[in-house]
């Protein structure tokens, strides 16, 4: 423990004797480069905007639409159990019901001709 205290005192003595005193403030790196924000602006335009555009093209432009088709309905006994109706609407539809993706106990609301 005494070694820790001696090294701390040595550190404080070196800080006092160095050119930077404890009361002085060091300049940050931006003080030397007043136009540093221009580099970040150019990096944003050159790197980030193309990445965003390519991401949107990949997500929406190259889509074939197959992910919007409803999966086949299989009437499993353990799914879509309605022991008590929902307190809104007809009691059979959930609050955020999507008639193309969420099946009712009897099957989907739409037929294949609705696609």
Short mmCIF file of C-alpha atoms in Angstrom, two decimals:
data_model
loop_
_atom_site.label_atom_id
_atom_site.label_comp_id
_atom_site.label_asym_id
_atom_site.label_seq_id
_atom_site.Cartn_x
_atom_site.Cartn_y
_atom_site.Cartn_z
CA UNK A 1 0.00 0.00 0.00
CA UNK A 2 2.86 2.34 0.78
CA UNK A 3 4.32 1.69 -2.67
CA UNK A 4 1.05 2.89 -4.23
CA UNK A 5 1.10 6.06 -2.16
CA UNK A 6 4.77 6.76 -3.05
CA UNK A 7 4.11 6.26 -6.76
CA UNK A 8 1.10 8.59 -6.57
CA UNK A 9 3.15 11.30 -4.87
CA UNK A 10 5.86 10.81 -7.51
CA UNK A 11 3.22 11.20 -10.23
CA UNK A 12 1.92 14.43 -8.69
CA UNK A 13 5.43 15.85 -8.39
CA UNK A 14 6.13 15.07 -12.05
CA UNK A 15 2.86 16.70 -13.08
CA UNK A 16 3.78 19.87 -11.19
CA UNK A 17 7.26 20.05 -12.67
CA UNK A 18 6.21 19.30 -16.26
CA UNK A 19 5.45 22.06 -18.73
CA UNK A 20 1.74 21.37 -18.30
CA UNK A 21 0.67 22.28 -14.84
CA UNK A 22 -2.48 20.97 -13.22
CA UNK A 23 -4.22 24.28 -13.81
CA UNK A 24 -3.40 24.47 -17.50
CA UNK A 25 -5.69 23.15 -20.18
CA UNK A 26 -4.44 21.24 -23.20
CA UNK A 27 -5.72 22.14 -26.62
CA UNK A 28 -7.83 19.47 -28.22
CA UNK A 29 -6.95 18.13 -31.66
CA UNK A 30 -9.59 20.29 -33.35
CA UNK A 31 -7.79 23.45 -32.29
CA UNK A 32 -5.06 22.82 -34.86
CA UNK A 33 -7.50 21.97 -37.65
CA UNK A 34 -10.29 24.50 -37.83
CA UNK A 35 -11.66 22.98 -41.04
CA UNK A 36 -11.86 19.43 -39.67
CA UNK A 37 -15.62 19.38 -40.09
CA UNK A 38 -15.17 19.64 -43.86
CA UNK A 39 -13.33 16.31 -43.89
CA UNK A 40 -16.20 14.63 -42.04
CA UNK A 41 -18.73 16.24 -44.38
CA UNK A 42 -16.88 14.92 -47.42
CA UNK A 43 -16.57 11.48 -45.81
CA UNK A 44 -20.30 11.46 -45.16
CA UNK A 45 -21.13 12.39 -48.74
CA UNK A 46 -18.61 9.99 -50.30
CA UNK A 47 -19.10 6.97 -47.98
CA UNK A 48 -22.38 7.11 -46.08
CA UNK A 49 -24.78 8.34 -48.75
CA UNK A 50 -23.78 5.66 -51.30
CA UNK A 51 -24.11 2.99 -48.61
CA UNK A 52 -27.62 4.20 -47.79
CA UNK A 53 -28.61 4.31 -51.47
CA UNK A 54 -27.19 0.83 -52.16
CA UNK A 55 -28.94 -0.51 -49.07
CA UNK A 56 -32.29 0.81 -50.29
CA UNK A 57 -31.72 -0.59 -53.77
CA UNK A 58 -30.88 -3.96 -52.27
CA UNK A 59 -33.87 -3.96 -49.94
CA UNK A 60 -36.57 -2.52 -52.18
CA UNK A 61 -35.35 -2.47 -55.77
CA UNK A 62 -34.15 -6.05 -56.03
CA UNK A 63 -37.15 -7.55 -54.24
CA UNK A 64 -39.21 -10.09 -56.17
CA UNK A 65 -42.30 -9.84 -53.99
CA UNK A 66 -42.28 -13.48 -52.86
CA UNK A 67 -41.83 -12.48 -49.22
CA UNK A 68 -45.29 -10.88 -49.29
CA UNK A 69 -47.10 -14.13 -50.02
CA UNK A 70 -48.92 -15.76 -47.14
CA UNK A 71 -47.53 -19.08 -45.94
CA UNK A 72 -49.76 -22.12 -46.50
CA UNK A 73 -52.46 -22.56 -43.87
CA UNK A 74 -52.08 -25.65 -41.69
CA UNK A 75 -54.84 -26.07 -39.06
CA UNK A 76 -52.72 -27.09 -36.07
CA UNK A 77 -54.71 -27.77 -32.87
CA UNK A 78 -52.35 -25.85 -30.60
CA UNK A 79 -52.41 -22.60 -32.63
CA UNK A 80 -55.11 -19.90 -32.83
CA UNK A 81 -57.05 -21.14 -29.78
CA UNK A 82 -59.87 -18.72 -28.90
CA UNK A 83 -61.24 -19.53 -25.45
CA UNK A 84 -62.32 -15.93 -25.00
CA UNK A 85 -62.93 -13.34 -27.70
CA UNK A 86 -60.87 -10.20 -28.03
CA UNK A 87 -62.58 -7.13 -26.49
CA UNK A 88 -62.66 -5.27 -29.83
CA UNK A 89 -64.33 -5.86 -33.16
CA UNK A 90 -65.84 -9.28 -33.69
CA UNK A 91 -63.57 -10.85 -31.04
CA UNK A 92 -61.80 -13.04 -33.56
CA UNK A 93 -59.24 -10.59 -34.96
CA UNK A 94 -56.20 -9.47 -32.95
CA UNK A 95 -55.58 -5.76 -32.42
CA UNK A 96 -52.87 -5.60 -35.09
CA UNK A 97 -54.45 -8.16 -37.43
CA UNK A 98 -53.17 -8.40 -41.00
CA UNK A 99 -55.62 -10.32 -43.16
CA UNK A 100 -52.89 -11.36 -45.62
CA UNK A 101 -50.46 -12.79 -43.06
CA UNK A 102 -52.45 -13.59 -39.89
CA UNK A 103 -54.75 -16.57 -40.16
CA UNK A 104 -57.99 -17.02 -38.23
CA UNK A 105 -58.88 -20.41 -36.72
CA UNK A 106 -60.73 -21.31 -39.94
CA UNK A 107 -57.97 -20.11 -42.31
CA UNK A 108 -57.03 -16.93 -44.12
CA UNK A 109 -59.71 -14.31 -44.83
CA UNK A 110 -58.69 -13.84 -48.45
CA UNK A 111 -58.56 -16.38 -51.22
CA UNK A 112 -55.88 -16.88 -53.84
CA UNK A 113 -57.76 -14.58 -56.23
CA UNK A 114 -57.08 -11.56 -53.96
CA UNK A 115 -53.34 -11.53 -54.72
#
